[in-house]
Tab-separated table of C-alpha atoms and ligand atoms in Angstrom:
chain	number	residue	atom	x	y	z
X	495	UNK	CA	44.314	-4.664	23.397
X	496	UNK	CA	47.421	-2.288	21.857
X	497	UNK	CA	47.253	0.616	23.371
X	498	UNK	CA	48.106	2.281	19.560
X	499	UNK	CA	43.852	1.434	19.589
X	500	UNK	CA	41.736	5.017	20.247
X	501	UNK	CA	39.497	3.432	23.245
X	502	UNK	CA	38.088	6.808	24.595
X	503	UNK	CA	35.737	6.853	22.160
X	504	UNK	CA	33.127	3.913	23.166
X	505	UNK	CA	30.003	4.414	21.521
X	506	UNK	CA	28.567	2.140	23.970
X	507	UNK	CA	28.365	4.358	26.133
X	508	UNK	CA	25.407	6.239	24.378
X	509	UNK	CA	23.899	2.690	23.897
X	510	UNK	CA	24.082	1.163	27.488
X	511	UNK	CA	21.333	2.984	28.295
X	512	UNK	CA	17.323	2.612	27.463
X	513	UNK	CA	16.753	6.579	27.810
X	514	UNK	CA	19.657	7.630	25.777
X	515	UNK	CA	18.900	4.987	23.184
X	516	UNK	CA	15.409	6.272	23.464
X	517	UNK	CA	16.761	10.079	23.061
X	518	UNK	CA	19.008	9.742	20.693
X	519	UNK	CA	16.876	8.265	18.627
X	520	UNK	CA	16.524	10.241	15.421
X	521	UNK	CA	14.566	8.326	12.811
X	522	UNK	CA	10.820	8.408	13.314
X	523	UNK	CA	7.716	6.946	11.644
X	524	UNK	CA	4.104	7.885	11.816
X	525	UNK	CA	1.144	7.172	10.845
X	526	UNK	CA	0.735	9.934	8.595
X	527	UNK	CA	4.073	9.676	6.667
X	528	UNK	CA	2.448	6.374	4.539
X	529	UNK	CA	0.461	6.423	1.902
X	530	UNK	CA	-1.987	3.409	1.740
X	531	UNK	CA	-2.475	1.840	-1.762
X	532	UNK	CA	-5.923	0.671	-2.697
X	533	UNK	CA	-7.111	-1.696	-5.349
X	534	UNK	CA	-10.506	-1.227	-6.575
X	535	UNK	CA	-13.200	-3.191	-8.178
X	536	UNK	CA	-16.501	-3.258	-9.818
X	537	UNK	CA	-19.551	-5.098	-7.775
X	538	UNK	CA	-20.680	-4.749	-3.941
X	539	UNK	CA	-19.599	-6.089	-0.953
X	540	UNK	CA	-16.243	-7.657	-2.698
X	541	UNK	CA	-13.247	-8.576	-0.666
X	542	UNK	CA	-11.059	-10.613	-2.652
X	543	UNK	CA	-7.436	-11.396	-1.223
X	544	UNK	CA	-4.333	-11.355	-3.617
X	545	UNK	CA	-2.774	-14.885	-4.095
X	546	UNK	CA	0.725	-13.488	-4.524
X	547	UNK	CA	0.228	-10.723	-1.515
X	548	UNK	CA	-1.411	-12.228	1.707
X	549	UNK	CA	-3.230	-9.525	3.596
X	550	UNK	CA	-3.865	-7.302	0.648
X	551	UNK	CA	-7.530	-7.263	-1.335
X	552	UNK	CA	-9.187	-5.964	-4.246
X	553	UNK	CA	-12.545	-4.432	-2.939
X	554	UNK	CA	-15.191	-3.319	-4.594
X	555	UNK	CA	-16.372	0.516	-3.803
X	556	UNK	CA	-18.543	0.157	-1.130
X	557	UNK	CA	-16.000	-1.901	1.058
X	558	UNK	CA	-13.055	0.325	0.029
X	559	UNK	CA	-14.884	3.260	1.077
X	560	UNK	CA	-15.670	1.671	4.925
X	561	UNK	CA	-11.922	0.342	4.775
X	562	UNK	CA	-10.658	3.802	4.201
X	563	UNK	CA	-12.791	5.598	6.405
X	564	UNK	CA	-10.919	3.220	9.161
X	565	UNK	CA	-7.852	4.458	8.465
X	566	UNK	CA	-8.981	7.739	8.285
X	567	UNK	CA	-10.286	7.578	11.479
X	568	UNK	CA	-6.536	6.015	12.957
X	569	UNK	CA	-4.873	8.955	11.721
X	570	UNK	CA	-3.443	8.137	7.892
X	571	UNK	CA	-4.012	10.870	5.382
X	572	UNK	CA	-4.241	9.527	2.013
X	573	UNK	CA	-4.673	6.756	-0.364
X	574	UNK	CA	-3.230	5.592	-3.646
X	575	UNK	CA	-6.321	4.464	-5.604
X	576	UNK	CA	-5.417	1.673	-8.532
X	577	UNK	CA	-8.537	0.852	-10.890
X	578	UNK	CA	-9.233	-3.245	-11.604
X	579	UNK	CA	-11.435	-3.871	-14.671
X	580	UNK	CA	-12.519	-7.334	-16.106
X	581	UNK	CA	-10.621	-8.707	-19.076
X	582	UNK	CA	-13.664	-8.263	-21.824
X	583	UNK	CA	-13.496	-4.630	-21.105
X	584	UNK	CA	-9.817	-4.006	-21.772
X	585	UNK	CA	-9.268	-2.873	-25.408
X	586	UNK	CA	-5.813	-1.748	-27.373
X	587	UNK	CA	-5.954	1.756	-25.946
X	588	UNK	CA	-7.629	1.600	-22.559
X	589	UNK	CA	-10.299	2.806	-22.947
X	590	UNK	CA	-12.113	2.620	-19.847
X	591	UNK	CA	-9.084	4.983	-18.156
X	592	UNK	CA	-11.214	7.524	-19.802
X	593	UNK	CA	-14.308	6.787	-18.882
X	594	UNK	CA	-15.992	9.411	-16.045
X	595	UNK	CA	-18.068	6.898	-14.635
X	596	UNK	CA	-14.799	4.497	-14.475
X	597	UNK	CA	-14.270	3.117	-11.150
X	598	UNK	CA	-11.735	4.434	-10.246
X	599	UNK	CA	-13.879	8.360	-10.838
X	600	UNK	CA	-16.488	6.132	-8.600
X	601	UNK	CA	-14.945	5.701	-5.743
X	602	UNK	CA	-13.285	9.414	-5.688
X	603	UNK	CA	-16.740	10.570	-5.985
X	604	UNK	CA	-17.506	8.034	-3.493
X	605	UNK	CA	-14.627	9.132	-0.912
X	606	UNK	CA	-16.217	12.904	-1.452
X	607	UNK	CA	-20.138	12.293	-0.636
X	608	UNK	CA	-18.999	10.050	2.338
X	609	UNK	CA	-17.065	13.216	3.198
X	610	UNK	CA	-13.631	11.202	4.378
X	611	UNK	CA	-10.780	13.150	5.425
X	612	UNK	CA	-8.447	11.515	3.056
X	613	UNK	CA	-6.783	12.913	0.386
X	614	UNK	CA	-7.031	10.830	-2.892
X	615	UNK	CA	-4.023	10.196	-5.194
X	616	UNK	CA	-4.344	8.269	-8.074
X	617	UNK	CA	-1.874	6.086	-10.096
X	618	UNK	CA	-2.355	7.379	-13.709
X	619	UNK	CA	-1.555	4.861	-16.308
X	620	UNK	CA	-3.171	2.549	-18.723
X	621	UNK	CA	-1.305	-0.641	-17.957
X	622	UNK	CA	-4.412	-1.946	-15.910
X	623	UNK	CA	-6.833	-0.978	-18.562
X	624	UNK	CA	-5.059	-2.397	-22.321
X	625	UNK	CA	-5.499	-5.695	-23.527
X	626	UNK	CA	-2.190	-5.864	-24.421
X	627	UNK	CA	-1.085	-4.385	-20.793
X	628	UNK	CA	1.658	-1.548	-21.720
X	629	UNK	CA	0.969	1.559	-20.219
X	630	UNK	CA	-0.060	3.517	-23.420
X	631	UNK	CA	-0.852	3.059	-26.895
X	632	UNK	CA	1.751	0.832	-29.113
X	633	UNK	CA	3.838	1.603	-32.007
X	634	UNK	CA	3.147	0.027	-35.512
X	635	UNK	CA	5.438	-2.343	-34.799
X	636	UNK	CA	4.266	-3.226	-31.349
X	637	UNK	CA	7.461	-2.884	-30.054
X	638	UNK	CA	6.985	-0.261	-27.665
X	639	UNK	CA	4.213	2.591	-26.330
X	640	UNK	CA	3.459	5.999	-28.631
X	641	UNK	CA	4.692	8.260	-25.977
X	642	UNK	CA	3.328	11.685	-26.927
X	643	UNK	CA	0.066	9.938	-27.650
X	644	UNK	CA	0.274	8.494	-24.392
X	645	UNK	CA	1.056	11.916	-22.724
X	646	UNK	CA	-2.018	13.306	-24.831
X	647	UNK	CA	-4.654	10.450	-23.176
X	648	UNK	CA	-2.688	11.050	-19.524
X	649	UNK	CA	-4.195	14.618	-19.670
X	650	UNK	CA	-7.484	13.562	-20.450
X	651	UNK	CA	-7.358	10.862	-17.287
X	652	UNK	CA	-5.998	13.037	-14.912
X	653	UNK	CA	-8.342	15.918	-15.529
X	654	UNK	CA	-11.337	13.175	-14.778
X	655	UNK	CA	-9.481	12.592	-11.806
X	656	UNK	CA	-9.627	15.854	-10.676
X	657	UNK	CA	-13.104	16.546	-12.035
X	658	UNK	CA	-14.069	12.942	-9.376
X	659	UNK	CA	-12.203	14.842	-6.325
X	660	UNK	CA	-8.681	13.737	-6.785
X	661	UNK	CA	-6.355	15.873	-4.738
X	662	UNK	CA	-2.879	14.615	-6.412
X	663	UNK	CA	-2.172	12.861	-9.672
X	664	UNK	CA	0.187	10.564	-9.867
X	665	UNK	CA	1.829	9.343	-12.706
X	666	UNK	CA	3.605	6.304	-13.031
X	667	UNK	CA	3.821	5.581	-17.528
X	668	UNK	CA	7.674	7.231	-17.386
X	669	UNK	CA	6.805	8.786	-20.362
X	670	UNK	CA	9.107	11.532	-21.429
X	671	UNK	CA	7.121	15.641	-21.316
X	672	UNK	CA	4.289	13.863	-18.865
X	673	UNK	CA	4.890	16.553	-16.057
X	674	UNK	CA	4.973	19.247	-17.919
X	675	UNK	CA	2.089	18.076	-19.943
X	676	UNK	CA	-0.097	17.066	-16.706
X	677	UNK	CA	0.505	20.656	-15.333
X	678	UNK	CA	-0.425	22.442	-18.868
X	679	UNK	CA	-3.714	20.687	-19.285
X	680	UNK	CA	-4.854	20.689	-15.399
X	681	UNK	CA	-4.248	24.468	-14.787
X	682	UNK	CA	-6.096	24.470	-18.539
X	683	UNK	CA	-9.269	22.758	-16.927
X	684	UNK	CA	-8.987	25.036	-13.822
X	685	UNK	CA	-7.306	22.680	-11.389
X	686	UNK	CA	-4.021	24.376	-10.683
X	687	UNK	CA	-4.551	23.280	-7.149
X	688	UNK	CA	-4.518	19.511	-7.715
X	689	UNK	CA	-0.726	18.651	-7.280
X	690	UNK	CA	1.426	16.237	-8.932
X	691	UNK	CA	3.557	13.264	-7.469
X	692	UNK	CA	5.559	11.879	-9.904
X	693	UNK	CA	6.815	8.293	-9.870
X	694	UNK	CA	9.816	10.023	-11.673
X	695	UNK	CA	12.427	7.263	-11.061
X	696	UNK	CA	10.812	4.575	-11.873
X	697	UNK	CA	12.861	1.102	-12.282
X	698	UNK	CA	12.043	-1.844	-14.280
X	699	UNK	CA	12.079	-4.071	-11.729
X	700	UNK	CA	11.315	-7.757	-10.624
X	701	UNK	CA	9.691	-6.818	-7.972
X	702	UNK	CA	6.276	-5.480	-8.987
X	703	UNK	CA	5.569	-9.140	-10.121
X	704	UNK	CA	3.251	-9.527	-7.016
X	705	UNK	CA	1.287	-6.184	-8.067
X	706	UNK	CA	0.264	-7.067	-11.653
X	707	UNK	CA	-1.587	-10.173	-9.974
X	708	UNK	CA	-3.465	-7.651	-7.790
X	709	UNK	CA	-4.025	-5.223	-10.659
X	710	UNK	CA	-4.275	-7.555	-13.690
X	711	UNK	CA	-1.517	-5.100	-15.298
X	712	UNK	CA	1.017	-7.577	-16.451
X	713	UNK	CA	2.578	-7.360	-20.087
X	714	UNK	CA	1.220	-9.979	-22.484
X	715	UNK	CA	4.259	-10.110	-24.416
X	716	UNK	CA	7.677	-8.054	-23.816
X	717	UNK	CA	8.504	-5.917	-20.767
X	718	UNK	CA	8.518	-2.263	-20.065
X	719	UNK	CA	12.445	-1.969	-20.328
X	720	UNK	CA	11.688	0.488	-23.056
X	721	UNK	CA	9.967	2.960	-20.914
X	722	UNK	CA	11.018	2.497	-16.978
X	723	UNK	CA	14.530	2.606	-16.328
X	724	UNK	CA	17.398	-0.342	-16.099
X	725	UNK	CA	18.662	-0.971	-13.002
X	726	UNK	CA	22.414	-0.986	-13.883
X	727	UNK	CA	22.069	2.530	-15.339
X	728	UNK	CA	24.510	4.996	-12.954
X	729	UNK	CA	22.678	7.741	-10.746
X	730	UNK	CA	22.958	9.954	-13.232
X	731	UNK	CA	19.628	9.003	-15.372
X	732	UNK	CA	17.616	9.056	-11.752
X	733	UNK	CA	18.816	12.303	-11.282
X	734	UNK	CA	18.133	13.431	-15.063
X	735	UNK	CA	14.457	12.297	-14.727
X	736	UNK	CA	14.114	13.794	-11.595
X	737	UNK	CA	15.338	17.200	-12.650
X	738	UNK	CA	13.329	17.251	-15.823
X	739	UNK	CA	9.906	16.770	-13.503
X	740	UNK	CA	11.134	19.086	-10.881
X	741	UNK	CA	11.425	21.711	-13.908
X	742	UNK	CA	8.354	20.683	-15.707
X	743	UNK	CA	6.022	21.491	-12.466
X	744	UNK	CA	6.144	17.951	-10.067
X	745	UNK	CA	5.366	18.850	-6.659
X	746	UNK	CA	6.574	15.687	-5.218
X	747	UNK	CA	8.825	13.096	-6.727
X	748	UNK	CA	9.149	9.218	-6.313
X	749	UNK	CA	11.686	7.045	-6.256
X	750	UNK	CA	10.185	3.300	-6.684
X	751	UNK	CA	11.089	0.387	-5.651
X	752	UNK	CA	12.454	1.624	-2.466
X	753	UNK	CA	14.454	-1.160	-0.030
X	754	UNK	CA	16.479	-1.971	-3.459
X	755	UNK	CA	17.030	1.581	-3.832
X	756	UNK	CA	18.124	3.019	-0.772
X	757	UNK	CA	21.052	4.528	-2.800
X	758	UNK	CA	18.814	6.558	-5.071
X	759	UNK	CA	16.427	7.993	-2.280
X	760	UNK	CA	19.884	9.170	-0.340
X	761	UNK	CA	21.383	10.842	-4.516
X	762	UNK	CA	17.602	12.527	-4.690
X	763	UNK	CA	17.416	13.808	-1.165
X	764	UNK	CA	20.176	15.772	-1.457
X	765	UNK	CA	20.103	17.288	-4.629
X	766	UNK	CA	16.289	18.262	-4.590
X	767	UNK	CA	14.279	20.578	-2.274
X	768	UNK	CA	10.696	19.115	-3.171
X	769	UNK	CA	9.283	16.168	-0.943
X	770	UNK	CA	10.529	12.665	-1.515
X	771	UNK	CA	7.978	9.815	-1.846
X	772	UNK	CA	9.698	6.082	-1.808
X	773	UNK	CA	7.203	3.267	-3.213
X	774	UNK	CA	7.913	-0.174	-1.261
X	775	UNK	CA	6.359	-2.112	-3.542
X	776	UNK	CA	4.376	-5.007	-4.011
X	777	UNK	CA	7.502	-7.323	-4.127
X	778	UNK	CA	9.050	-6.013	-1.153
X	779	UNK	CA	5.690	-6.756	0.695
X	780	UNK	CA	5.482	-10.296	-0.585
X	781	UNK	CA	8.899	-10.919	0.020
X	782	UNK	CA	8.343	-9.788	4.283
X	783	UNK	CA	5.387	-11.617	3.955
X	784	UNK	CA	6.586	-15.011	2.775
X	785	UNK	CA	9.121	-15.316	5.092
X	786	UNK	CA	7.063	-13.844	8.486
X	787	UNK	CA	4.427	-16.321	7.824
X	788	UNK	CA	6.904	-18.721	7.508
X	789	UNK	CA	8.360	-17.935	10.842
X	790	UNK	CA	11.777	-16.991	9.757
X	791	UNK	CA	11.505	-13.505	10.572
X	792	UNK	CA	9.874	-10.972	13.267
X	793	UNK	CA	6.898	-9.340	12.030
X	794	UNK	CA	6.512	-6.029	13.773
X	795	UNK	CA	10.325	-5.484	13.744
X	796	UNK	CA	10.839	-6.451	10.258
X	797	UNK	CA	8.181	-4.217	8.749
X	798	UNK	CA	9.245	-1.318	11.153
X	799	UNK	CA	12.917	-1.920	10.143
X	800	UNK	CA	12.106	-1.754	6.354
X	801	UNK	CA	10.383	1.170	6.718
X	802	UNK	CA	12.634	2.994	8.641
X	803	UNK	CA	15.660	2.109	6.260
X	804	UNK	CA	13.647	3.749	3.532
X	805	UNK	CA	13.024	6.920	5.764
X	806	UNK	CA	16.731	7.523	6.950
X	807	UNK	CA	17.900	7.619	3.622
X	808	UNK	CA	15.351	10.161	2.983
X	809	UNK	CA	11.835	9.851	2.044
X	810	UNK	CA	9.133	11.909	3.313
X	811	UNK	CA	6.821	9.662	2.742
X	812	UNK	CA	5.750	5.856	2.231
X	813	UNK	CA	3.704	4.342	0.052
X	814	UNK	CA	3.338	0.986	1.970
X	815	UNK	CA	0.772	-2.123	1.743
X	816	UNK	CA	1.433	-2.616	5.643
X	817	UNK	CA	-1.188	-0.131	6.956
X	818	UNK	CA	-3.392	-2.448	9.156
X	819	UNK	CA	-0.310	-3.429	10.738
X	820	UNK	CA	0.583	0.348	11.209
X	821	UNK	CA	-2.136	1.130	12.610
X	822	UNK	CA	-1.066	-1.211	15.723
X	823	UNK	CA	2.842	-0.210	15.664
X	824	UNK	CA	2.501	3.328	15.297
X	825	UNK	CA	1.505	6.353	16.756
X	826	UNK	CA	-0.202	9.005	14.955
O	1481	PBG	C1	1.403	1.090	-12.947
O	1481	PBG	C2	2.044	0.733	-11.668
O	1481	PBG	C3	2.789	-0.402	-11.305
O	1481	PBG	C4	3.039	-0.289	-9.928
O	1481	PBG	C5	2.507	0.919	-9.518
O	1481	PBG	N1	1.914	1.548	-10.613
O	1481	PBG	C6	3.144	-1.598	-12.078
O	1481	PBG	C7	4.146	-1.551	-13.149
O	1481	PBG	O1	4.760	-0.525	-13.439
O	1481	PBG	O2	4.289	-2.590	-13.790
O	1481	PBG	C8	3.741	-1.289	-9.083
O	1481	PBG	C9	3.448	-1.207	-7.617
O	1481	PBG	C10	3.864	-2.389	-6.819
O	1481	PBG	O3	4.548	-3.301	-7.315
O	1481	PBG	O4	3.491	-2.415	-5.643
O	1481	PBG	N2	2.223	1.377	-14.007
């Protein structure tokens, strides 16, 4: 080699080793930095797997509730709840997002009488419960959701939430004012403890495909490009959305998808001083999935891999569908 070539510096070195691999190692997952999404249904004793997500089920309350308490017991903190209803009982408004005895309200109350040391989060939107599957009320012309409207009804469903035991609301409609909104009318209803995550950078992307199977959100016509944000917009609008929910009260932010938006989570982390949540989502799941059951890649590596990406560029936390698997890779 020339000898013009710097060879004193050999990071090798540092990686011949096991122990100084193992002490230099910086990045570190546990089982309490994810966040375990569940999807939950009316009925008893249901356990129905997603087509498009292998290893992922709806349950009904009474299995969700001995399915959390497992998790509790292996050390994860808190769930994501998402409410399934049937079709007949989805009208033009959602309706049934404001119902107290929804089932969603059901199984926080649930969670609380069984006493589980889990915090409960829940996705607030109405895109599981309109016929028309938007995430609020539509214009005239159909053409896109009422947003202050929508902001109005989020108020009303988060303050059930909290009323059912929710510990943090999460909302995921991308509706301009919702923060500041959420904050107003839950310190209005006395909960100015319940805390706010905000999926504030929330993409349109492909790659919640595999969730609206498991949720029965999907648009029936149209997409949500007029709400959640394009993906060839500059960093700029992520950072605009995050600083408008940082100012209007969010505790925590989100960045969502996550493994497709590494770049984003690294922008956020350093201009913000609240706790980063990164959503890999039902897409990147499906995508692991499909090609570790078809042999192609390494299961426990893979997952740990993606997961780790998503925490070096800065997350604090994981919303992940890979908790049974966790439970065996990770320590507490
Ligand atoms: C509800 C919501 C969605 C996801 C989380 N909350 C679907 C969507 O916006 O269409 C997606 C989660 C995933 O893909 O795992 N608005």
């Amino acid at each position: 080699m020339s000898d013009s070539l710097n060879l004193s510096v050999r990071p090798r070195r540092l990686r011949l080793q096991p122990a100084l691999r193992q002490m230099l190692s910086r990045v570190t997952l546990r089982r309490s930095d994810i966040i375990v999404p569940v999807f939950v249904r009316e009925g008893r004793n249901i356990r129905q797997e997603v087509s498009s997500m292998p290893g992922v089920f709806q349950m009904s309350s009474d299995v969700a509730i001995g399915y959390l308490a497992k998790l509790a017991e292996a050390g994860f903190k808190a769930y994501l709840v998402f409410g399934v209803i049937d079709r007949a009982q989805k009208d033009a408004l959602g309706s049934v997002a404001l119902d107290e005895n929804n089932i969603v309200c059901r199984l926080l109350r649930a969670a609380g009488s069984a006493k589980l040391p889990l915090l409960g989060i829940t996705d607030l939107c109405f895109c599981e419960y309109t016929d028309h599957g938007h995430c609020g009320p539509l214009t005239a012309d159909r053409s896109s959701v009422k947003n202050d409207e929508t902001v109005g009804r989020l108020v009303q469903q988060a303050v059930n939430h909290a009323r059912a035991g929710a510990a943090v609301i999460a909302p995921s409609g991308m509706m301009d004012g919702t923060v500041g909104g959420l904050r107003q009318g839950l310190d209005a209803a006395n909960f100015s403890d319940v805390a706010i995550l905000s999926y504030s950078v929330k993409y349109a992307s492909a790659f919640y495909g595999p969730f609206r199977d498991a949720a029965d959100s999907a648009p029936a016509f149209g997409d949500r490009r007029s709400y959640q944000m394009d993906p060839t917009r500059g960093l700029d609008e992520a950072i605009l959305e995050a600083s408008l929910d940082v100012q209007q009260g969010a505790d925590m932010i989100m960045v969502k998808p996550a493994g497709p938006y590494l770049d984003v989570i690294f922008a956020l982390r350093r201009e913000f001083h609240v706790p980063l949540v990164a959503y890999q989502v039902s897409g990147e799941y499906s995508m692991l999935e499909a090609a570790i059951r078809n042999g192609w890649l390494d299961r426990d590596r893979a997952i740990l891999e993606s997961l780790t990406s998503i925490k070096r560029a800065g997350a604090d936390l994981i919303i992940s569908y890979y908790a049974d698997i966790l439970t065996r890779l990770l320590d507490r």
